[in-house]
Tab-separated table of C-alpha atoms and ligand atoms in Angstrom:
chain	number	residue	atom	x	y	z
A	1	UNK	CA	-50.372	39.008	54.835
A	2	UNK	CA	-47.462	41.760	55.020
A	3	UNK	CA	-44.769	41.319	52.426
A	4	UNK	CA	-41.097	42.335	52.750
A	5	UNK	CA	-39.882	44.306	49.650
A	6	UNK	CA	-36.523	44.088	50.703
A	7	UNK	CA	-32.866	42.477	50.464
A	8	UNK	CA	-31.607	40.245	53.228
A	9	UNK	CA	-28.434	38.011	53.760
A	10	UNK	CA	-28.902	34.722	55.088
A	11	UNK	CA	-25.132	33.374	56.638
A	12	UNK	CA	-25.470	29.234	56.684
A	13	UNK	CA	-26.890	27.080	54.375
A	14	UNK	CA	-28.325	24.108	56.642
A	15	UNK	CA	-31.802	23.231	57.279
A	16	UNK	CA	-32.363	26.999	59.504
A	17	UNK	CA	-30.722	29.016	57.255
A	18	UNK	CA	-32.408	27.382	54.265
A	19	UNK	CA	-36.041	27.567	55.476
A	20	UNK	CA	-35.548	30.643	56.811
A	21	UNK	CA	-34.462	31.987	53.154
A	22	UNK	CA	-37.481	30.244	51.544
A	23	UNK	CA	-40.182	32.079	53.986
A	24	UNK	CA	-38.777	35.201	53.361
A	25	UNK	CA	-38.477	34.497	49.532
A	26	UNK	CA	-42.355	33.514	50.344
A	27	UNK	CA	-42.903	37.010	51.693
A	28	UNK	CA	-41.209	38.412	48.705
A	29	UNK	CA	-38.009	39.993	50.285
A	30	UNK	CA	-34.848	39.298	47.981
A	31	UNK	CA	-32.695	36.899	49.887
A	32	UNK	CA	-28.785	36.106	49.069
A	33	UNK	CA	-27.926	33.281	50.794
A	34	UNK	CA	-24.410	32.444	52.164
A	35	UNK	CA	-22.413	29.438	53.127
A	36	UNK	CA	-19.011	28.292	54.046
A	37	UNK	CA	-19.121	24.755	51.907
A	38	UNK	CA	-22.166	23.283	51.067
A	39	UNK	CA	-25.345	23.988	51.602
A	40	UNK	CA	-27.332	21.066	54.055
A	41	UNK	CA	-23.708	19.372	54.538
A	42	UNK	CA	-23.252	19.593	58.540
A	43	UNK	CA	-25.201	18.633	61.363
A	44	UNK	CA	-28.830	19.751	59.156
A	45	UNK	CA	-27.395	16.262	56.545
A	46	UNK	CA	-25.931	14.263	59.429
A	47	UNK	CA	-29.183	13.829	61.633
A	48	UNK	CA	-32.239	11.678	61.757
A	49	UNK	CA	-35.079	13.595	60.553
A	50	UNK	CA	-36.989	12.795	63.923
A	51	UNK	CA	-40.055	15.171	63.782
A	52	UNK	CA	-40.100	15.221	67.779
A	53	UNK	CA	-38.452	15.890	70.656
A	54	UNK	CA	-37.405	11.833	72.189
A	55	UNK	CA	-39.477	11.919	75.033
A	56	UNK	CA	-41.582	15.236	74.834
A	57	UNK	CA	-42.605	15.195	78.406
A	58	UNK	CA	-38.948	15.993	79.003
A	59	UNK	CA	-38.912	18.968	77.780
A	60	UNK	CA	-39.791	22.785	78.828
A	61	UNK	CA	-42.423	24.474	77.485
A	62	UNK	CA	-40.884	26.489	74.971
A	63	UNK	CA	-39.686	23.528	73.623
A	64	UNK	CA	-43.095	22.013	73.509
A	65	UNK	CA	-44.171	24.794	72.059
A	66	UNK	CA	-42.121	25.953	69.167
A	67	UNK	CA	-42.189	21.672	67.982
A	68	UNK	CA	-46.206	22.219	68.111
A	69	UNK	CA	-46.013	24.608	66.113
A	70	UNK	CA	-43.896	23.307	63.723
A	71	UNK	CA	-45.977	19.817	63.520
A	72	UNK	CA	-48.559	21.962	62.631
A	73	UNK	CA	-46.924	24.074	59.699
A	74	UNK	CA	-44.822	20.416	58.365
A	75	UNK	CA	-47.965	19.037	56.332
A	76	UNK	CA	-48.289	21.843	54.472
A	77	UNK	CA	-44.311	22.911	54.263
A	78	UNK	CA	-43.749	19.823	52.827
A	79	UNK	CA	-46.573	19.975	50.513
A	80	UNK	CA	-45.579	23.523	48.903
A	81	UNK	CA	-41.749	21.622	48.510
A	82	UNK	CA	-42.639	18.871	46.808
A	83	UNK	CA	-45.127	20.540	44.590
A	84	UNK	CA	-42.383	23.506	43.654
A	85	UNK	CA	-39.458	20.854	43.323
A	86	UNK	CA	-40.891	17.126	42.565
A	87	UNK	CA	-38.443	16.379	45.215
A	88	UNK	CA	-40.131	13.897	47.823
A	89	UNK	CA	-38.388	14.365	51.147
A	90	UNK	CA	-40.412	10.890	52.283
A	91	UNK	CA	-42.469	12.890	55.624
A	92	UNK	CA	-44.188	10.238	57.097
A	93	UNK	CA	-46.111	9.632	60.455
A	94	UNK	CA	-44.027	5.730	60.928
A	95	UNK	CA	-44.928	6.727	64.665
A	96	UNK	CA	-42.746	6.485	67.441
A	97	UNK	CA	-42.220	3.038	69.746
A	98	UNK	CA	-40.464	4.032	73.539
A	99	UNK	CA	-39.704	0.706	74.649
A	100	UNK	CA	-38.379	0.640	78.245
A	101	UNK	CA	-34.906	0.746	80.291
A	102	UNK	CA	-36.203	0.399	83.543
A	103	UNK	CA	-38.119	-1.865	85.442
A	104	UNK	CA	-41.198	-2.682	87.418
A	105	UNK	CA	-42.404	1.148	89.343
A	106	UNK	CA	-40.094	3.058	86.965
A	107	UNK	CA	-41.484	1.691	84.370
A	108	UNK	CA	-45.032	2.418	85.041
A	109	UNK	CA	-43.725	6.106	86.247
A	110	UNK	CA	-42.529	6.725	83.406
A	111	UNK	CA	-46.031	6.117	81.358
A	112	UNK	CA	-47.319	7.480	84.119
A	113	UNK	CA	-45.407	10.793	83.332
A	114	UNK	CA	-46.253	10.349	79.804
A	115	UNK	CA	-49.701	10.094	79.683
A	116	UNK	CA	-49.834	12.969	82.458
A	117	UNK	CA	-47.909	14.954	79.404
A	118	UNK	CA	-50.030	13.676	76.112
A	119	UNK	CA	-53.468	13.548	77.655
A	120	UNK	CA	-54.031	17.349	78.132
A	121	UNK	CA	-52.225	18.110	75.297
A	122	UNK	CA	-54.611	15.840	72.904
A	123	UNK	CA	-51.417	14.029	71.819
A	124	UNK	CA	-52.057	10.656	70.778
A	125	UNK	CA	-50.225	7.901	73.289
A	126	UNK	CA	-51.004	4.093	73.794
A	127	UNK	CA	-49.502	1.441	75.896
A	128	UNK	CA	-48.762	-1.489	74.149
A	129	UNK	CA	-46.767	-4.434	74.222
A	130	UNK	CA	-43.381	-3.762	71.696
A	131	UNK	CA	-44.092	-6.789	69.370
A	132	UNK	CA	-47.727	-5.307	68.307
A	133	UNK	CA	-45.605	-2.918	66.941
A	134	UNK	CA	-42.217	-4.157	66.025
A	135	UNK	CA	-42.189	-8.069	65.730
A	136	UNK	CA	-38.559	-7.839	64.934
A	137	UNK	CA	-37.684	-6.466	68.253
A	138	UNK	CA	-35.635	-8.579	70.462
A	139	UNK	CA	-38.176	-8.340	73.416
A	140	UNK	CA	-41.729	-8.354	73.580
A	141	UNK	CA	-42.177	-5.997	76.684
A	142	UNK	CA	-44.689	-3.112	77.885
A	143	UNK	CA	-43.585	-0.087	75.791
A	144	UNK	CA	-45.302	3.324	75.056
A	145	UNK	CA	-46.442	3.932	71.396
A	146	UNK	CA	-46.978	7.259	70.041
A	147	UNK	CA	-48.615	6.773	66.888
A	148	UNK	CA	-48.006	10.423	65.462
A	149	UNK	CA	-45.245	10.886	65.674
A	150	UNK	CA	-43.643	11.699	62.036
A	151	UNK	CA	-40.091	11.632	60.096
A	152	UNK	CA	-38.600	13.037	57.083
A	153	UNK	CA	-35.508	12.061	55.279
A	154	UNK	CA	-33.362	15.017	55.862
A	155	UNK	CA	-31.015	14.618	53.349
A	156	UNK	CA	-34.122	15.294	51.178
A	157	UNK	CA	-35.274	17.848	52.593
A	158	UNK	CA	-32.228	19.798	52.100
A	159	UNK	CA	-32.317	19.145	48.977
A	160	UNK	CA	-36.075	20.284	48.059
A	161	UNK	CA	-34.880	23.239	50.387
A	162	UNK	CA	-32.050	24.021	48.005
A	163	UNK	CA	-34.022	23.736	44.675
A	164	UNK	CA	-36.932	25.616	45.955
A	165	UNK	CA	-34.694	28.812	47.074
A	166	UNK	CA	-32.740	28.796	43.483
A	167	UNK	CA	-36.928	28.684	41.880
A	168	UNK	CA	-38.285	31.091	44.114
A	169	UNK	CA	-35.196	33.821	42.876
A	170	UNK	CA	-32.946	33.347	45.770
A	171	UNK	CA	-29.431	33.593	44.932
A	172	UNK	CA	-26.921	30.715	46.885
A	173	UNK	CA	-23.270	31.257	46.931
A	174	UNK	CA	-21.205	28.713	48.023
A	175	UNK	CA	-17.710	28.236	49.263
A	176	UNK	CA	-18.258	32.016	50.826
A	177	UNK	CA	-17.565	31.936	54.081
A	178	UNK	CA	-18.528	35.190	56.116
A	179	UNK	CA	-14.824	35.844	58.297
A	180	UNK	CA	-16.669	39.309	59.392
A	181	UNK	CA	-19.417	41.860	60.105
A	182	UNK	CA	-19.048	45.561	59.194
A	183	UNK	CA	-20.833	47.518	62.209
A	184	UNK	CA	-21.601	51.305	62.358
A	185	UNK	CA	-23.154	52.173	65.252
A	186	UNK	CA	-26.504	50.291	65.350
A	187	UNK	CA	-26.162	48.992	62.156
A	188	UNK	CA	-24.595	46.245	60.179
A	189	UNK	CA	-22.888	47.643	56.792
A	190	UNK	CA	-21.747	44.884	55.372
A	191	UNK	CA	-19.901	41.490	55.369
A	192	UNK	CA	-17.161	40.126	54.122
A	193	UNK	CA	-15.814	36.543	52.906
A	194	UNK	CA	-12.621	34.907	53.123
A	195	UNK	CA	-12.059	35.384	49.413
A	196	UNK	CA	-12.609	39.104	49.923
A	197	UNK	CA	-15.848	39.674	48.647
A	198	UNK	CA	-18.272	42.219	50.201
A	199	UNK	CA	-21.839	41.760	50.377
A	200	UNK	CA	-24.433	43.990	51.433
A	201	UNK	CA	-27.998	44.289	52.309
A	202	UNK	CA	-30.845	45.644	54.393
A	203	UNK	CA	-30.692	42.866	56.693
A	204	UNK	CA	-28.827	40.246	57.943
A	205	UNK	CA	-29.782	36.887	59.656
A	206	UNK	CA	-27.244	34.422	60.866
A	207	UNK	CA	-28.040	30.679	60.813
A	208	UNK	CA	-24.262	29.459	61.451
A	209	UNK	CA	-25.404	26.313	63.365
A	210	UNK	CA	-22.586	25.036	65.671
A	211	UNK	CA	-20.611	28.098	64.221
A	212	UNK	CA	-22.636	31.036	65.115
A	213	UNK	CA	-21.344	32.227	68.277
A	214	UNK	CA	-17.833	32.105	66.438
A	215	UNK	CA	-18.773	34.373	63.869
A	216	UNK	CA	-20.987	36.675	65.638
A	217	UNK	CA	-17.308	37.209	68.198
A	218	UNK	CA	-18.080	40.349	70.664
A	219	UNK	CA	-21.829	40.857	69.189
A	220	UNK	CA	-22.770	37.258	70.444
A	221	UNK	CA	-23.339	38.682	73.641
A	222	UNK	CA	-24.329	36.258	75.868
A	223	UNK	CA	-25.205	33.734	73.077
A	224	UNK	CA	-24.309	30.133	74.365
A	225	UNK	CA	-24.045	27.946	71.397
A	226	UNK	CA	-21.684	25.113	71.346
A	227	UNK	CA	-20.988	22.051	69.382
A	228	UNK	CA	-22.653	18.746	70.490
A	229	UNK	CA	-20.969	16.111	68.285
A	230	UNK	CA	-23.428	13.120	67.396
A	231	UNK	CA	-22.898	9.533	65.675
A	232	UNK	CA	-24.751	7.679	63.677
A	233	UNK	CA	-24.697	4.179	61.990
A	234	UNK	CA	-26.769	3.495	58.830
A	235	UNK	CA	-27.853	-0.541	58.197
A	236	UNK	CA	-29.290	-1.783	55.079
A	237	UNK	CA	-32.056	-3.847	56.232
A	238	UNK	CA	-35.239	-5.703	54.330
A	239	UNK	CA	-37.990	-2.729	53.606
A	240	UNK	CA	-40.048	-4.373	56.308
A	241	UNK	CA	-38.351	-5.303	58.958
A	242	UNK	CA	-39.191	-2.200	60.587
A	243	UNK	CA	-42.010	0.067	60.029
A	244	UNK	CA	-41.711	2.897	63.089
A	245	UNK	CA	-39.105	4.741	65.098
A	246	UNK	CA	-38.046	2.531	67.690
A	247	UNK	CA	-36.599	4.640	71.092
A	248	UNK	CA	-34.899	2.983	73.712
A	249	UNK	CA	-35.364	6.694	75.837
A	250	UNK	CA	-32.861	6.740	78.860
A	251	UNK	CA	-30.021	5.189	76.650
A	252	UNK	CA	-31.320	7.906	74.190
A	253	UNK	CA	-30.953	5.415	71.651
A	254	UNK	CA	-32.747	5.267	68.432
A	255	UNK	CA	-33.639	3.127	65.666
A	256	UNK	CA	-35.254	4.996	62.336
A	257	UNK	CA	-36.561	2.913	59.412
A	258	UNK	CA	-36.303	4.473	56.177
A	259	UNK	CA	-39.087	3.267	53.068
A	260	UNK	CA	-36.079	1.674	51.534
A	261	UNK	CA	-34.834	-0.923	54.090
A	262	UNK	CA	-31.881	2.283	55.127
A	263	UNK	CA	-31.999	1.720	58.836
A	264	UNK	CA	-30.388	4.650	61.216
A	265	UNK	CA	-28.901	3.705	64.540
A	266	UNK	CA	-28.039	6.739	66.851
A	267	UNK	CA	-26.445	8.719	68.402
A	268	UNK	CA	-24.079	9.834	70.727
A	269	UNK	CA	-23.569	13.065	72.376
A	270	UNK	CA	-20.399	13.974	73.113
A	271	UNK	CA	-18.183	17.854	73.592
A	272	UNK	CA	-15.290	17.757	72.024
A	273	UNK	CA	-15.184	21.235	70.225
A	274	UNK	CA	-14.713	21.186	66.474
A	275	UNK	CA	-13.957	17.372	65.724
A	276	UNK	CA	-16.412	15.965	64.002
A	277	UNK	CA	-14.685	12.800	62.848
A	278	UNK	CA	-16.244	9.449	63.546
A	279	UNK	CA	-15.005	7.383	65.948
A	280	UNK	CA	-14.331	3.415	66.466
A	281	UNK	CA	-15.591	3.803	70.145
A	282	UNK	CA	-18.697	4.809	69.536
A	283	UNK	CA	-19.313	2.613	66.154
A	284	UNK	CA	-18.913	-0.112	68.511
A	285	UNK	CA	-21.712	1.328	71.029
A	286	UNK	CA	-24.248	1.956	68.612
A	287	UNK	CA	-23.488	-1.286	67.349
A	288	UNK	CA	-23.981	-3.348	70.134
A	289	UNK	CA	-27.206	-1.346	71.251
A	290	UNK	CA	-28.555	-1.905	67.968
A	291	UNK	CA	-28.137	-5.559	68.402
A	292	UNK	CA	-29.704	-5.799	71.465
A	293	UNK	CA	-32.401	-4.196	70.293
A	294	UNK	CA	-33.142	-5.958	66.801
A	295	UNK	CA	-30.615	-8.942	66.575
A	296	UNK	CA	-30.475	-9.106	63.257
A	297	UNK	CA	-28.778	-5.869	62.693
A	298	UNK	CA	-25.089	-6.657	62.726
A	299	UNK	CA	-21.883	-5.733	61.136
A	300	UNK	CA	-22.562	-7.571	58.061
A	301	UNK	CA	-24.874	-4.871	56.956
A	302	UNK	CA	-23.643	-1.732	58.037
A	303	UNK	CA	-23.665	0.689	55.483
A	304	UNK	CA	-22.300	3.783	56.857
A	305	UNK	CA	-21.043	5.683	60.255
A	306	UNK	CA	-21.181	9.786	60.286
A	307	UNK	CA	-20.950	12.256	62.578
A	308	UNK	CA	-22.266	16.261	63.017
A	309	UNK	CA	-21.781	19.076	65.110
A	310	UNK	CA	-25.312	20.147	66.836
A	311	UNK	CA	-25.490	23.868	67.646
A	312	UNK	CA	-25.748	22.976	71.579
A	313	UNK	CA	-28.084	25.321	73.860
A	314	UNK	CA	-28.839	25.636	77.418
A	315	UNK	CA	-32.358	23.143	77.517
A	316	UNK	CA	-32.447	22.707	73.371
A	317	UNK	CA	-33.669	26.310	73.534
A	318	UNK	CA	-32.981	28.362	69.948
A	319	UNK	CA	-32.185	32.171	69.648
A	320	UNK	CA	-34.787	33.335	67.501
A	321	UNK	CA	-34.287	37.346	67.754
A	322	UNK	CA	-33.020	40.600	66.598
A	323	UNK	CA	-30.041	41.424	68.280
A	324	UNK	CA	-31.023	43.477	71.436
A	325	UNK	CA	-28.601	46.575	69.906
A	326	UNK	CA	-27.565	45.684	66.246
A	327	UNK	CA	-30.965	46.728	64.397
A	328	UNK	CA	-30.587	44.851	61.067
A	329	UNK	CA	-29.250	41.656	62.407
A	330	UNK	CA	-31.326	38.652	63.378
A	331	UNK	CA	-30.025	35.034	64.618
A	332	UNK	CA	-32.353	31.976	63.857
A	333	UNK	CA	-29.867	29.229	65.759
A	334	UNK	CA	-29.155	26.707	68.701
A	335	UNK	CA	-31.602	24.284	68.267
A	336	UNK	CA	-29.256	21.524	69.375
A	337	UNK	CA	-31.327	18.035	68.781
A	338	UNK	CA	-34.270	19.826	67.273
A	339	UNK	CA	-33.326	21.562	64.202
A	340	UNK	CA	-34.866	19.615	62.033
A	341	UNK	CA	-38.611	19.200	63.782
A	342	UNK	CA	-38.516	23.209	64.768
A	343	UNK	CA	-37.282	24.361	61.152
A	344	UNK	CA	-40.833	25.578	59.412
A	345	UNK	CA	-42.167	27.018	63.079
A	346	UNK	CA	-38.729	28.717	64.042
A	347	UNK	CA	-38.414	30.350	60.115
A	348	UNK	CA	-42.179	31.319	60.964
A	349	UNK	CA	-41.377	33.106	64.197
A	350	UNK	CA	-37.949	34.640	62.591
A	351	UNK	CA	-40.151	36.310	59.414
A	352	UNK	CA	-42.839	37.834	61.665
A	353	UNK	CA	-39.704	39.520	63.965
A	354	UNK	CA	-38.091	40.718	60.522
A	355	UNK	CA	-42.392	41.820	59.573
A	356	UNK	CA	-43.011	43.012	62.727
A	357	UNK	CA	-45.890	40.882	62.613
A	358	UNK	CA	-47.912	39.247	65.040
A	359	UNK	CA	-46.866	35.739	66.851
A	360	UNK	CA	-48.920	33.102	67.253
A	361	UNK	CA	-47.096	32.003	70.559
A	362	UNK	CA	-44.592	34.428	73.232
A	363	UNK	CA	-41.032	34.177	71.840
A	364	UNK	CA	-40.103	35.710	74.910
A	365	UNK	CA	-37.703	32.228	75.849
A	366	UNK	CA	-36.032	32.794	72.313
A	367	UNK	CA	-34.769	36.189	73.075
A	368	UNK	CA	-31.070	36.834	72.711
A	369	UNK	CA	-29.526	36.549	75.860
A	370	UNK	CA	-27.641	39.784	77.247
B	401	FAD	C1	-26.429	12.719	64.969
B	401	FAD	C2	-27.491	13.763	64.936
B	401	FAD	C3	-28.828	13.385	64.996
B	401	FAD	C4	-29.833	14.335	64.946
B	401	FAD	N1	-31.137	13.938	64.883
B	401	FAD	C5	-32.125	14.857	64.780
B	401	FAD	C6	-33.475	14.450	64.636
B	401	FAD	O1	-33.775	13.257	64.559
B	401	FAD	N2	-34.431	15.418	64.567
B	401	FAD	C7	-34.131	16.752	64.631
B	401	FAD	O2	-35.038	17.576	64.587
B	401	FAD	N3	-32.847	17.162	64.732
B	401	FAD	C8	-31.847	16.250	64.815
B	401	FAD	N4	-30.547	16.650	64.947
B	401	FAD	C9	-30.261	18.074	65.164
B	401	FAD	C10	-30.305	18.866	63.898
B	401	FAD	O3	-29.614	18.180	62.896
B	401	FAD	C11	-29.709	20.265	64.151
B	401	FAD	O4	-30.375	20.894	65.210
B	401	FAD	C12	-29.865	21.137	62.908
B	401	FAD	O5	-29.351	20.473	61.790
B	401	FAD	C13	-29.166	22.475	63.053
B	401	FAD	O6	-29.326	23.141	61.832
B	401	FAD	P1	-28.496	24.427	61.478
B	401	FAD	O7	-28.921	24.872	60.139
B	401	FAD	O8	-28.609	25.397	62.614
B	401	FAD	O9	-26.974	23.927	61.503
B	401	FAD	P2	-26.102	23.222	60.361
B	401	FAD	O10	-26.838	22.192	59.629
B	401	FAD	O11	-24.820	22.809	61.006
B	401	FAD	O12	-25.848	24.395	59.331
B	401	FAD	C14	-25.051	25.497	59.625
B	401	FAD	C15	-24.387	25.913	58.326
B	401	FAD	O13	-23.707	27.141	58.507
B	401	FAD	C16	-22.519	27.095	57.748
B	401	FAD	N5	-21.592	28.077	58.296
B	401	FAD	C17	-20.982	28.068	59.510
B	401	FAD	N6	-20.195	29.156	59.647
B	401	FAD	C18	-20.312	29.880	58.501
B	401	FAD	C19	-19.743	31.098	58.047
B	401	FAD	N7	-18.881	31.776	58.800
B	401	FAD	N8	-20.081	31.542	56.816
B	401	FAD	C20	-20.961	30.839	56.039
B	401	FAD	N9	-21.524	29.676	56.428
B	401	FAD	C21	-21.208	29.202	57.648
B	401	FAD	C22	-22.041	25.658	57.923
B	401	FAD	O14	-21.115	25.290	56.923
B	401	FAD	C23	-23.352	24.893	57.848
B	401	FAD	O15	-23.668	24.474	56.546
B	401	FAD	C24	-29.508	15.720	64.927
B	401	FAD	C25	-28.175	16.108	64.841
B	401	FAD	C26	-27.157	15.143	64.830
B	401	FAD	C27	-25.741	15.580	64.698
């Protein structure tokens, strides 16, 4: 293994710019970590801690891709966290239930689709009627079942993140927001906050989320990153009501049991720039598709409505690169729905570009776009 004897600047503290700080503290660079508010409190706190893309056989291959790689590295990411930081971030395989929307032939299309995806791919798929699953579902209908799929309490997460930084030597400053970037030439100098304070180091990566074309101005290029604003509503169910993700996939509707009864009910996608405030629309929505699904979650135990800004991307792909003519700055962003499922496999391919080290897959499709 190559080590990195040398400072870097991290700019965003949510799930990518947090794991990508703790694999390069892994590799032993020095790693000063940035952020605006608080660290893990935008769209990285705010989502569901799905380990998958909703249907995967939606997706392109470089999606499939960088989320297989990440499944792969999550056992033993988590198992490093927890044993550094006694923090449990709950990563479970509860499985994932796609019960249908359509009909008769669509119906069977669609598992026909899906099992055309999951059987060369070795990934584990069943069809199954809902209530051997999830007896508390309204229906009992033909549904698809994939048993392996996995969750983690992101909230958690974030937190273990945090802790584990701060142990491993990293250094997390707060209420710094970076307004702008120094540039000579080919190089980044420095950067500056909006309190005034000037930080530099060898190298820079910038894990803004939603933010990161804004900051990046002129030297985003052709970066396309965009905020995707998403609701959620959080029940407080009996513990066993439901034990797996529940997906109702062309409403792209979701149910997520938590160990603790915590139920979450999402989400909507919606443009509408910077506002990230919840809305009584869309509380009503969720509500009613939550209903439909599992009757007896109603208003009388809803515990909480939020919303967060996903860094949108043309086809959920992320920009994991050096910039094409800044040498010493790197962007690990734009993983839209994803962020949380490609974090350990996208902070992977971001330290080998830093290590110039081998990949184990092309990161061609994550280049920065020009
Ligand atoms: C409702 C909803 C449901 C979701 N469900 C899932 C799911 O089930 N599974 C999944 O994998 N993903 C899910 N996601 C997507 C996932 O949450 C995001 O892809 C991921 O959180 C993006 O992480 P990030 O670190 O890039 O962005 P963020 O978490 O937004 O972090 C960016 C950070 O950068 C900071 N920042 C911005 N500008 C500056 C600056 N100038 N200086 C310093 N700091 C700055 C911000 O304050 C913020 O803390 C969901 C998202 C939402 C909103």
């Amino acid at each position: 293994m190559r080590f990195l004897n040398r400072d870097v600047i991290v700019i965003g503290g949510g799930i990518a710019g947090l794991s990508s700080a703790y694999a390069l503290l892994r590799l032993g660079a020095s790693v000063t970590l940035l952020e605006r508010n608080s660290c893990g409190g935008e769209a990285s706190w705010a989502g569901g801690g799905i380990l998958s893309p909703l249907l995967p056989w939606d997706y392109s291959d470089p999606v499939t891709q960088l989320t297989r790689l990440s499944t792969r590295l999550f056992p033993e990411f988590i198992e490093a966290l927890k044993r550094e930081t006694g923090v449990d971030p709950e990563y479970n395989s509860s499985g994932m239930l796609v019960v249908p929307h359509f009909s008769g032939d669509s119906q069977d299309a669609e598992a026909a689709a899906a099992e055309a995806w999951c059987t060369p791919r070795a990934f584990p798929m069943r069809r199954v009627r809902s209530h051997e699953i999830a007896p508390a579902l309204a229906r009992d209908e033909a549904a698809l079942w994939l048993p392996e799929v996995c969750q983690v309490r992101n909230p958690r997460l974030l937190q273990a993140l945090r802790k584990a930084v701060g142990l491993l030597g990293g250094t997390i400053v707060e209420h710094a927001e970076v307004t702008s970037l120094k540039i000579e030439r080919t190089r980044v100098l420095s950067i500056s906050t909006r309190r005034g304070d000037e930080y530099t180091a060898v190298d820079y990566v910038v894990t803004a989320g939603a933010w990161s074309s804004q900051l990046l101005r002129d030297h985003a290029l052709k970066l396309d990153i965009w905020p995707v604003r998403g609701q959620i509503l959080l029940f407080k169910a009996q513990p066993d009501l439901l034990r797996t993700i529940v997906l109702q996939g062309q409403e792209n509707f979701y149910l997520i049991p938590r160990q603790d009864g915590y139920i979450l009910a999402g989400s909507t996608l919606e443009e509408v720039e910077y506002d990230k405030r919840p809305t009584s629309s869309a509380r009503k929505v969720l509500l009613a598709k939550a209903r439909a699904l599992v009757p007896v979650l109603n208003e009388g135990i809803l515990a909480g409505h939020w919303a967060g800004l996903r860094p949108g991307s043309p086809d959920n792909i992320p920009v994991i690169d050096r910039h094409p003519m800044i040498t010493n700055l790197y962007i690990n962003s734009g993983h839209y729905r994803y962020g949380v499922t490609m974090a350990p496999g996208s902070a992977h391919l971001l330290s080998n570009i830093i290590l110039n080290s081998p990949q184990p897959l092309d990161i061609t499709p994550y280049r920065w776009p020009v």
